[in-house]
Amino acid sequence: MDELTIRALIRALAAFLATLVVGSLVVFSVSRLASDEGPSIDATATPTLPTATTSPQEEVLPTWLMWIPGGIPDGVGPSVTTVPVIRSATTATADIAWLVRAIDSAGAIVDEPGEPFRIPIDVTAIEPSFGAFVPDDVRGQIEDLQPGEGLLSETAAALRGIGTGGTLEFDTGVVVTVVGVLPDDALGGYELMVTRGTGEEIGVTHERYVLFQVRPGASPPPGSVAAQLLPYLPDDAPYYAVEVRNPEQVTYRRANDRELPLMLLKRRFGEFTAELDPATGALTIAPAWVQGRIVSQAVPVLGTISCHRKALLEIEDAMARVQADGTATLVTDVGDCFDPTAVVDDPNGTLSAADFGAAIELNIGGNEPGREPTQPDSVVQSMTSNGFGWGGRDAWPQGALFRFRRPPPPIAT
């Protein structure tokens, strides 16, 4: 047993004993996971994950979700099943891959942005064990996935205008052949699912989330599971927090499930092409997209801000209500709304609502990230009523942050 695992087991035992003594208050103060704003939506020298297997006669256990802001540190994923209540688990990677060309099954080019721009694609890469954690009706296609092949979500297929038999070429030169189109939730809200090996070839390398099943008959509070997992994080983890969802809390089994998935942000605000500076994370979005969507306008309470025109309407309405109820003076400062960057260890995900001009920070001075939030209730209520999720309810709280998270209407069939 290696040093990381020994240390984690000792810390986990301490956390467990503390939980017995002080009860659920410890759970919720550590993890902040009991919010009513839950989603509607390769390590070495570490234990090997027991993986779930199923047979026609065997009961399929419900699937839970765990993720860590900024990504899962090395060695943490395989250690999950040392928590006594967890029976089996699988760890997946997820990153943005940059598309240079999409071709449909007839051989016609349907996407080709041209230099220097690329299309960001939200990709997850999985191990063979992943199939045991998905519904029966899609398990076969996921388990049959081979190197060089990919599964598209229904929304991604509509965005790309391709289906089975189409191909996706990425900036690494690798071409992925689409072998199926599955419901969005089967892919966890990601646009594309590939094998771990194919993921590495297109730049999808960071472990982001774990799917797991608890032992039959167990129904632990998610906060309790998070508290037992927290000691497995290294002391120097940039975001010392764990997010856990039980099966009833999950719409999309993905990292950063408090954010609207990238493909739904594209549908709501329009897909952009961009050029990435990998050294700094700076993102240069194609001028035509910016000019057609990002506007600067004076808003009650906040002054002049620059946002996506659709998000601006919602912010304006929310601030008009704050002004009307007499609490406008409680908003003391405001941050950026449009902040295009692509940083792989960003706690909100590599790309998020801010890249679309659809997130904003309010009362920054009194809401340092990672600290207890102090946002006025009237501001939180007004913003959430207009489709924004509040970052103060995250396990690693960002009390100043409001990100748009209302899904677009379903695609007409």
mmCIF file of N, CA and C in Angstrom, residues 232-330:
data_model
loop_
_atom_site.group_PDB
_atom_site.id
_atom_site.type_symbol
_atom_site.label_atom_id
_atom_site.label_comp_id
_atom_site.label_asym_id
_atom_site.label_seq_id
_atom_site.Cartn_x
_atom_site.Cartn_y
_atom_site.Cartn_z
ATOM 1 N N TYR A 232 -8.866 12.173 0.666
ATOM 2 C CA TYR A 232 -8.023 11.607 -0.381
ATOM 3 C C TYR A 232 -7.363 12.685 -1.235
ATOM 4 N N LEU A 233 -7.830 13.918 -1.131
ATOM 5 C CA LEU A 233 -7.195 14.988 -1.884
ATOM 6 C C LEU A 233 -5.842 15.321 -1.278
ATOM 7 N N PRO A 234 -4.842 15.582 -2.114
ATOM 8 C CA PRO A 234 -3.545 15.982 -1.569
ATOM 9 C C PRO A 234 -3.641 17.337 -0.885
ATOM 10 N N ASP A 235 -2.712 17.589 0.027
ATOM 11 C CA ASP A 235 -2.739 18.836 0.790
ATOM 12 C C ASP A 235 -2.629 20.063 -0.107
ATOM 13 N N ASP A 236 -1.966 19.909 -1.258
ATOM 14 C CA ASP A 236 -1.758 21.061 -2.134
ATOM 15 C C ASP A 236 -2.809 21.157 -3.239
ATOM 16 N N ALA A 237 -3.941 20.441 -3.090
ATOM 17 C CA ALA A 237 -5.008 20.527 -4.090
ATOM 18 C C ALA A 237 -5.470 21.984 -4.206
ATOM 19 N N PRO A 238 -5.555 22.520 -5.425
ATOM 20 C CA PRO A 238 -5.922 23.937 -5.562
ATOM 21 C C PRO A 238 -7.339 24.246 -5.088
ATOM 22 N N TYR A 239 -8.230 23.272 -5.178
ATOM 23 C CA TYR A 239 -9.621 23.472 -4.749
ATOM 24 C C TYR A 239 -9.975 22.303 -3.841
ATOM 25 N N TYR A 240 -9.918 22.530 -2.548
ATOM 26 C CA TYR A 240 -10.076 21.436 -1.598
ATOM 27 C C TYR A 240 -11.567 21.200 -1.358
ATOM 28 N N ALA A 241 -12.188 20.515 -2.303
ATOM 29 C CA ALA A 241 -13.632 20.282 -2.245
ATOM 30 C C ALA A 241 -13.969 19.091 -3.120
ATOM 31 N N VAL A 242 -15.046 18.410 -2.771
ATOM 32 C CA VAL A 242 -15.551 17.268 -3.527
ATOM 33 C C VAL A 242 -17.043 17.457 -3.740
ATOM 34 N N GLU A 243 -17.491 17.270 -4.970
ATOM 35 C CA GLU A 243 -18.927 17.327 -5.290
ATOM 36 C C GLU A 243 -19.431 15.896 -5.497
ATOM 37 N N VAL A 244 -20.532 15.541 -4.844
ATOM 38 C CA VAL A 244 -21.132 14.211 -4.970
ATOM 39 C C VAL A 244 -22.626 14.376 -5.231
ATOM 40 N N ARG A 245 -23.143 13.575 -6.157
ATOM 41 C CA ARG A 245 -24.572 13.565 -6.440
ATOM 42 C C ARG A 245 -25.102 12.133 -6.324
ATOM 43 N N ASN A 246 -26.250 11.985 -5.698
ATOM 44 C CA ASN A 246 -26.896 10.681 -5.731
ATOM 45 C C ASN A 246 -27.699 10.563 -7.028
ATOM 46 N N PRO A 247 -28.204 9.391 -7.361
ATOM 47 C CA PRO A 247 -28.870 9.220 -8.659
ATOM 48 C C PRO A 247 -30.056 10.157 -8.885
ATOM 49 N N GLU A 248 -30.765 10.545 -7.812
ATOM 50 C CA GLU A 248 -31.923 11.420 -7.973
ATOM 51 C C GLU A 248 -31.528 12.858 -8.270
ATOM 52 N N GLN A 249 -30.291 13.239 -7.973
ATOM 53 C CA GLN A 249 -29.844 14.614 -8.174
ATOM 54 C C GLN A 249 -29.217 14.846 -9.541
ATOM 55 N N VAL A 250 -29.048 13.804 -10.320
ATOM 56 C CA VAL A 250 -28.243 13.895 -11.539
ATOM 57 C C VAL A 250 -29.120 13.975 -12.777
ATOM 58 N N THR A 251 -28.836 14.959 -13.623
ATOM 59 C CA THR A 251 -29.352 14.958 -14.988
ATOM 60 C C THR A 251 -28.258 14.535 -15.945
ATOM 61 N N TYR A 252 -27.098 15.168 -15.813
ATOM 62 C CA TYR A 252 -25.949 14.821 -16.642
ATOM 63 C C TYR A 252 -24.806 14.359 -15.741
ATOM 64 N N ARG A 253 -24.349 13.136 -15.958
ATOM 65 C CA ARG A 253 -23.237 12.597 -15.164
ATOM 66 C C ARG A 253 -21.935 13.096 -15.778
ATOM 67 N N ARG A 254 -21.456 14.220 -15.268
ATOM 68 C CA ARG A 254 -20.316 14.901 -15.866
ATOM 69 C C ARG A 254 -19.633 15.766 -14.804
ATOM 70 N N ALA A 255 -18.415 16.168 -15.082
ATOM 71 C CA ALA A 255 -17.764 17.159 -14.241
ATOM 72 C C ALA A 255 -18.452 18.501 -14.430
ATOM 73 N N ASN A 256 -18.387 19.343 -13.390
ATOM 74 C CA ASN A 256 -18.969 20.685 -13.455
ATOM 75 C C ASN A 256 -20.450 20.636 -13.836
ATOM 76 N N ASP A 257 -21.178 19.732 -13.192
ATOM 77 C CA ASP A 257 -22.590 19.591 -13.549
ATOM 78 C C ASP A 257 -23.445 20.730 -13.028
ATOM 79 N N ARG A 258 -22.869 21.664 -12.286
ATOM 80 C CA ARG A 258 -23.592 22.880 -11.934
ATOM 81 C C ARG A 258 -23.585 23.884 -13.083
ATOM 82 N N GLU A 259 -22.713 23.680 -14.058
ATOM 83 C CA GLU A 259 -22.672 24.499 -15.262
ATOM 84 C C GLU A 259 -23.599 23.898 -16.319
ATOM 85 N N LEU A 260 -24.144 24.745 -17.183
ATOM 86 C CA LEU A 260 -24.848 24.247 -18.355
ATOM 87 C C LEU A 260 -23.815 23.618 -19.287
ATOM 88 N N PRO A 261 -24.034 22.382 -19.761
ATOM 89 C CA PRO A 261 -23.053 21.757 -20.657
ATOM 90 C C PRO A 261 -22.750 22.636 -21.869
ATOM 91 N N LEU A 262 -21.535 22.507 -22.375
ATOM 92 C CA LEU A 262 -21.086 23.351 -23.479
ATOM 93 C C LEU A 262 -22.035 23.278 -24.672
ATOM 94 N N MET A 263 -22.516 22.084 -25.002
ATOM 95 C CA MET A 263 -23.375 21.958 -26.176
ATOM 96 C C MET A 263 -24.683 22.726 -25.998
ATOM 97 N N LEU A 264 -25.171 22.843 -24.746
ATOM 98 C CA LEU A 264 -26.394 23.602 -24.507
ATOM 99 C C LEU A 264 -26.109 25.102 -24.468
ATOM 100 N N LEU A 265 -24.918 25.490 -24.020
ATOM 101 C CA LEU A 265 -24.515 26.893 -24.143
ATOM 102 C C LEU A 265 -24.434 27.283 -25.619
ATOM 103 N N LYS A 266 -23.938 26.373 -26.447
ATOM 104 C CA LYS A 266 -23.885 26.648 -27.891
ATOM 105 C C LYS A 266 -25.284 26.844 -28.464
ATOM 106 N N ARG A 267 -26.206 25.985 -28.064
ATOM 107 C CA ARG A 267 -27.575 26.114 -28.570
ATOM 108 C C ARG A 267 -28.230 27.394 -28.079
ATOM 109 N N ARG A 268 -27.970 27.771 -26.856
ATOM 110 C CA ARG A 268 -28.603 28.954 -26.281
ATOM 111 C C ARG A 268 -28.002 30.243 -26.843
ATOM 112 N N PHE A 269 -26.671 30.283 -26.974
ATOM 113 C CA PHE A 269 -25.992 31.541 -27.297
ATOM 114 C C PHE A 269 -25.275 31.547 -28.644
ATOM 115 N N GLY A 270 -25.250 30.415 -29.328
ATOM 116 C CA GLY A 270 -24.587 30.333 -30.621
ATOM 117 C C GLY A 270 -23.169 29.780 -30.493
ATOM 118 N N GLU A 271 -22.839 28.836 -31.352
ATOM 119 C CA GLU A 271 -21.500 28.228 -31.335
ATOM 120 C C GLU A 271 -20.484 29.186 -31.939
ATOM 121 N N PHE A 272 -19.303 29.264 -31.315
ATOM 122 C CA PHE A 272 -18.239 30.102 -31.869
ATOM 123 C C PHE A 272 -17.056 29.255 -32.316
ATOM 124 N N THR A 273 -16.228 29.828 -33.166
ATOM 125 C CA THR A 273 -14.915 29.286 -33.481
ATOM 126 C C THR A 273 -13.897 30.190 -32.812
ATOM 127 N N ALA A 274 -12.734 29.643 -32.492
ATOM 128 C CA ALA A 274 -11.771 30.426 -31.713
ATOM 129 C C ALA A 274 -10.357 29.932 -31.966
ATOM 130 N N GLU A 275 -9.411 30.787 -31.608
ATOM 131 C CA GLU A 275 -7.999 30.433 -31.606
ATOM 132 C C GLU A 275 -7.509 30.447 -30.170
ATOM 133 N N LEU A 276 -6.894 29.359 -29.738
ATOM 134 C CA LEU A 276 -6.427 29.223 -28.358
ATOM 135 C C LEU A 276 -4.933 29.444 -28.272
ATOM 136 N N ASP A 277 -4.509 30.232 -27.291
ATOM 137 C CA ASP A 277 -3.097 30.327 -26.930
ATOM 138 C C ASP A 277 -2.866 29.360 -25.782
ATOM 139 N N PRO A 278 -2.284 28.178 -26.057
ATOM 140 C CA PRO A 278 -2.171 27.172 -24.986
ATOM 141 C C PRO A 278 -1.277 27.598 -23.837
ATOM 142 N N ALA A 279 -0.380 28.542 -24.078
ATOM 143 C CA ALA A 279 0.532 28.974 -23.014
ATOM 144 C C ALA A 279 -0.188 29.798 -21.961
ATOM 145 N N THR A 280 -1.158 30.598 -22.373
ATOM 146 C CA THR A 280 -1.833 31.496 -21.441
ATOM 147 C C THR A 280 -3.297 31.158 -21.218
ATOM 148 N N GLY A 281 -3.888 30.354 -22.107
ATOM 149 C CA GLY A 281 -5.308 30.081 -22.032
ATOM 150 C C GLY A 281 -6.164 31.155 -22.676
ATOM 151 N N ALA A 282 -5.531 32.175 -23.231
ATOM 152 C CA ALA A 282 -6.301 33.239 -23.877
ATOM 153 C C ALA A 282 -7.034 32.687 -25.096
ATOM 154 N N LEU A 283 -8.261 33.117 -25.266
ATOM 155 C CA LEU A 283 -9.117 32.619 -26.333
ATOM 156 C C LEU A 283 -9.519 33.804 -27.212
ATOM 157 N N THR A 284 -9.154 33.727 -28.475
ATOM 158 C CA THR A 284 -9.563 34.751 -29.436
ATOM 159 C C THR A 284 -10.728 34.203 -30.233
ATOM 160 N N ILE A 285 -11.919 34.712 -29.954
ATOM 161 C CA ILE A 285 -13.118 34.239 -30.634
ATOM 162 C C ILE A 285 -13.279 34.985 -31.953
ATOM 163 N N ALA A 286 -13.733 34.274 -32.983
ATOM 164 C CA ALA A 286 -13.898 34.870 -34.302
ATOM 165 C C ALA A 286 -14.687 36.182 -34.202
ATOM 166 N N PRO A 287 -14.178 37.261 -34.809
ATOM 167 C CA PRO A 287 -14.811 38.583 -34.666
ATOM 168 C C PRO A 287 -16.287 38.613 -35.043
ATOM 169 N N ALA A 288 -16.675 37.864 -36.060
ATOM 170 C CA ALA A 288 -18.074 37.908 -36.490
ATOM 171 C C ALA A 288 -19.007 37.451 -35.374
ATOM 172 N N TRP A 289 -18.593 36.443 -34.609
ATOM 173 C CA TRP A 289 -19.427 35.971 -33.491
ATOM 174 C C TRP A 289 -19.544 37.062 -32.434
ATOM 175 N N VAL A 290 -18.413 37.670 -32.077
ATOM 176 C CA VAL A 290 -18.416 38.705 -31.038
ATOM 177 C C VAL A 290 -19.260 39.902 -31.470
ATOM 178 N N GLN A 291 -19.062 40.358 -32.684
ATOM 179 C CA GLN A 291 -19.770 41.549 -33.159
ATOM 180 C C GLN A 291 -21.279 41.335 -33.237
ATOM 181 N N GLY A 292 -21.692 40.109 -33.498
ATOM 182 C CA GLY A 292 -23.115 39.845 -33.625
ATOM 183 C C GLY A 292 -23.822 39.551 -32.324
ATOM 184 N N ARG A 293 -23.060 39.342 -31.221
ATOM 185 C CA ARG A 293 -23.698 38.871 -29.999
ATOM 186 C C ARG A 293 -23.321 39.632 -28.734
ATOM 187 N N ILE A 294 -22.099 40.123 -28.627
ATOM 188 C CA ILE A 294 -21.656 40.808 -27.412
ATOM 189 C C ILE A 294 -21.952 42.300 -27.537
ATOM 190 N N VAL A 295 -22.721 42.813 -26.579
ATOM 191 C CA VAL A 295 -23.119 44.219 -26.608
ATOM 192 C C VAL A 295 -22.820 44.863 -25.255
ATOM 193 N N SER A 296 -22.572 46.164 -25.289
ATOM 194 C CA SER A 296 -22.371 46.947 -24.068
ATOM 195 C C SER A 296 -23.600 47.817 -23.845
ATOM 196 N N GLN A 297 -24.079 47.819 -22.619
ATOM 197 C CA GLN A 297 -25.317 48.537 -22.339
ATOM 198 C C GLN A 297 -25.386 48.904 -20.861
ATOM 199 N N ALA A 298 -25.989 50.024 -20.561
ATOM 200 C CA ALA A 298 -26.214 50.431 -19.181
ATOM 201 C C ALA A 298 -27.346 49.607 -18.586
ATOM 202 N N VAL A 299 -27.109 49.089 -17.405
ATOM 203 C CA VAL A 299 -28.072 48.225 -16.711
ATOM 204 C C VAL A 299 -28.357 48.825 -15.343
ATOM 205 N N PRO A 300 -29.605 48.813 -14.887
ATOM 206 C CA PRO A 300 -29.899 49.319 -13.539
ATOM 207 C C PRO A 300 -28.991 48.682 -12.495
ATOM 208 N N VAL A 301 -28.555 49.465 -11.549
ATOM 209 C CA VAL A 301 -27.729 49.045 -10.414
ATOM 210 C C VAL A 301 -26.263 48.841 -10.813
ATOM 211 N N LEU A 302 -25.996 48.202 -11.968
ATOM 212 C CA LEU A 302 -24.640 47.777 -12.324
ATOM 213 C C LEU A 302 -23.877 48.776 -13.175
ATOM 214 N N GLY A 303 -24.548 49.666 -13.864
ATOM 215 C CA GLY A 303 -23.871 50.536 -14.813
ATOM 216 C C GLY A 303 -23.706 49.833 -16.149
ATOM 217 N N THR A 304 -22.694 50.240 -16.922
ATOM 218 C CA THR A 304 -22.489 49.670 -18.251
ATOM 219 C C THR A 304 -21.693 48.366 -18.166
ATOM 220 N N ILE A 305 -22.247 47.303 -18.738
ATOM 221 C CA ILE A 305 -21.579 46.003 -18.785
ATOM 222 C C ILE A 305 -21.624 45.471 -20.211
ATOM 223 N N SER A 306 -20.703 44.567 -20.520
ATOM 224 C CA SER A 306 -20.646 43.951 -21.846
ATOM 225 C C SER A 306 -20.926 42.465 -21.710
ATOM 226 N N CYS A 307 -22.016 42.008 -22.328
ATOM 227 C CA CYS A 307 -22.464 40.623 -22.199
ATOM 228 C C CYS A 307 -23.062 40.156 -23.520
ATOM 229 N N HIS A 308 -23.352 38.873 -23.586
ATOM 230 C CA HIS A 308 -24.172 38.380 -24.689
ATOM 231 C C HIS A 308 -25.539 39.046 -24.589
ATOM 232 N N ARG A 309 -26.086 39.451 -25.729
ATOM 233 C CA ARG A 309 -27.343 40.211 -25.713
ATOM 234 C C ARG A 309 -28.475 39.435 -25.041
ATOM 235 N N LYS A 310 -28.497 38.098 -25.172
ATOM 236 C CA LYS A 310 -29.552 37.319 -24.523
ATOM 237 C C LYS A 310 -29.383 37.310 -23.004
ATOM 238 N N ALA A 311 -28.148 37.156 -22.538
ATOM 239 C CA ALA A 311 -27.900 37.173 -21.096
ATOM 240 C C ALA A 311 -28.149 38.559 -20.522
ATOM 241 N N LEU A 312 -27.826 39.590 -21.299
ATOM 242 C CA LEU A 312 -28.000 40.967 -20.835
ATOM 243 C C LEU A 312 -29.463 41.262 -20.504
ATOM 244 N N LEU A 313 -30.373 40.752 -21.304
ATOM 245 C CA LEU A 313 -31.800 40.956 -21.039
ATOM 246 C C LEU A 313 -32.195 40.385 -19.681
ATOM 247 N N GLU A 314 -31.650 39.197 -19.358
ATOM 248 C CA GLU A 314 -31.982 38.561 -18.082
ATOM 249 C C GLU A 314 -31.354 39.312 -16.908
ATOM 250 N N ILE A 315 -30.122 39.771 -17.073
ATOM 251 C CA ILE A 315 -29.462 40.529 -16.001
ATOM 252 C C ILE A 315 -30.189 41.844 -15.769
ATOM 253 N N GLU A 316 -30.573 42.500 -16.848
ATOM 254 C CA GLU A 316 -31.290 43.764 -16.737
ATOM 255 C C GLU A 316 -32.598 43.590 -15.972
ATOM 256 N N ASP A 317 -33.327 42.534 -16.267
ATOM 257 C CA ASP A 317 -34.591 42.281 -15.581
ATOM 258 C C ASP A 317 -34.359 41.982 -14.103
ATOM 259 N N ALA A 318 -33.320 41.182 -13.813
ATOM 260 C CA ALA A 318 -33.020 40.840 -12.421
ATOM 261 C C ALA A 318 -32.643 42.086 -11.622
ATOM 262 N N MET A 319 -31.829 42.969 -12.197
ATOM 263 C CA MET A 319 -31.397 44.166 -11.480
ATOM 264 C C MET A 319 -32.527 45.180 -11.338
ATOM 265 N N ALA A 320 -33.456 45.201 -12.279
ATOM 266 C CA ALA A 320 -34.626 46.075 -12.128
ATOM 267 C C ALA A 320 -35.431 45.673 -10.904
ATOM 268 N N ARG A 321 -35.515 44.365 -10.621
ATOM 269 C CA ARG A 321 -36.248 43.904 -9.439
ATOM 270 C C ARG A 321 -35.479 44.216 -8.162
ATOM 271 N N VAL A 322 -34.150 44.089 -8.226
ATOM 272 C CA VAL A 322 -33.334 44.462 -7.065
ATOM 273 C C VAL A 322 -33.525 45.948 -6.753
ATOM 274 N N GLN A 323 -33.541 46.749 -7.794
ATOM 275 C CA GLN A 323 -33.750 48.189 -7.603
ATOM 276 C C GLN A 323 -35.142 48.469 -7.044
ATOM 277 N N ALA A 324 -36.137 47.755 -7.539
ATOM 278 C CA ALA A 324 -37.506 47.984 -7.106
ATOM 279 C C ALA A 324 -37.742 47.594 -5.649
ATOM 280 N N ASP A 325 -37.030 46.578 -5.173
ATOM 281 C CA ASP A 325 -37.266 46.163 -3.785
ATOM 282 C C ASP A 325 -36.403 46.924 -2.778
ATOM 283 N N GLY A 326 -35.655 47.921 -3.267
ATOM 284 C CA GLY A 326 -34.930 48.798 -2.371
ATOM 285 C C GLY A 326 -33.599 48.278 -1.878
ATOM 286 N N THR A 327 -33.050 47.242 -2.520
ATOM 287 C CA THR A 327 -31.772 46.676 -2.053
ATOM 288 C C THR A 327 -30.620 46.938 -3.026
ATOM 289 N N ALA A 328 -30.793 47.910 -3.930
ATOM 290 C CA ALA A 328 -29.750 48.178 -4.919
ATOM 291 C C ALA A 328 -28.424 48.577 -4.281
ATOM 292 N N THR A 329 -28.472 49.249 -3.134
ATOM 293 C CA THR A 329 -27.225 49.691 -2.497
ATOM 294 C C THR A 329 -26.404 48.529 -1.959
ATOM 295 N N LEU A 330 -26.993 47.332 -1.914
ATOM 296 C CA LEU A 330 -26.242 46.165 -1.432
ATOM 297 C C LEU A 330 -25.305 45.598 -2.494
#
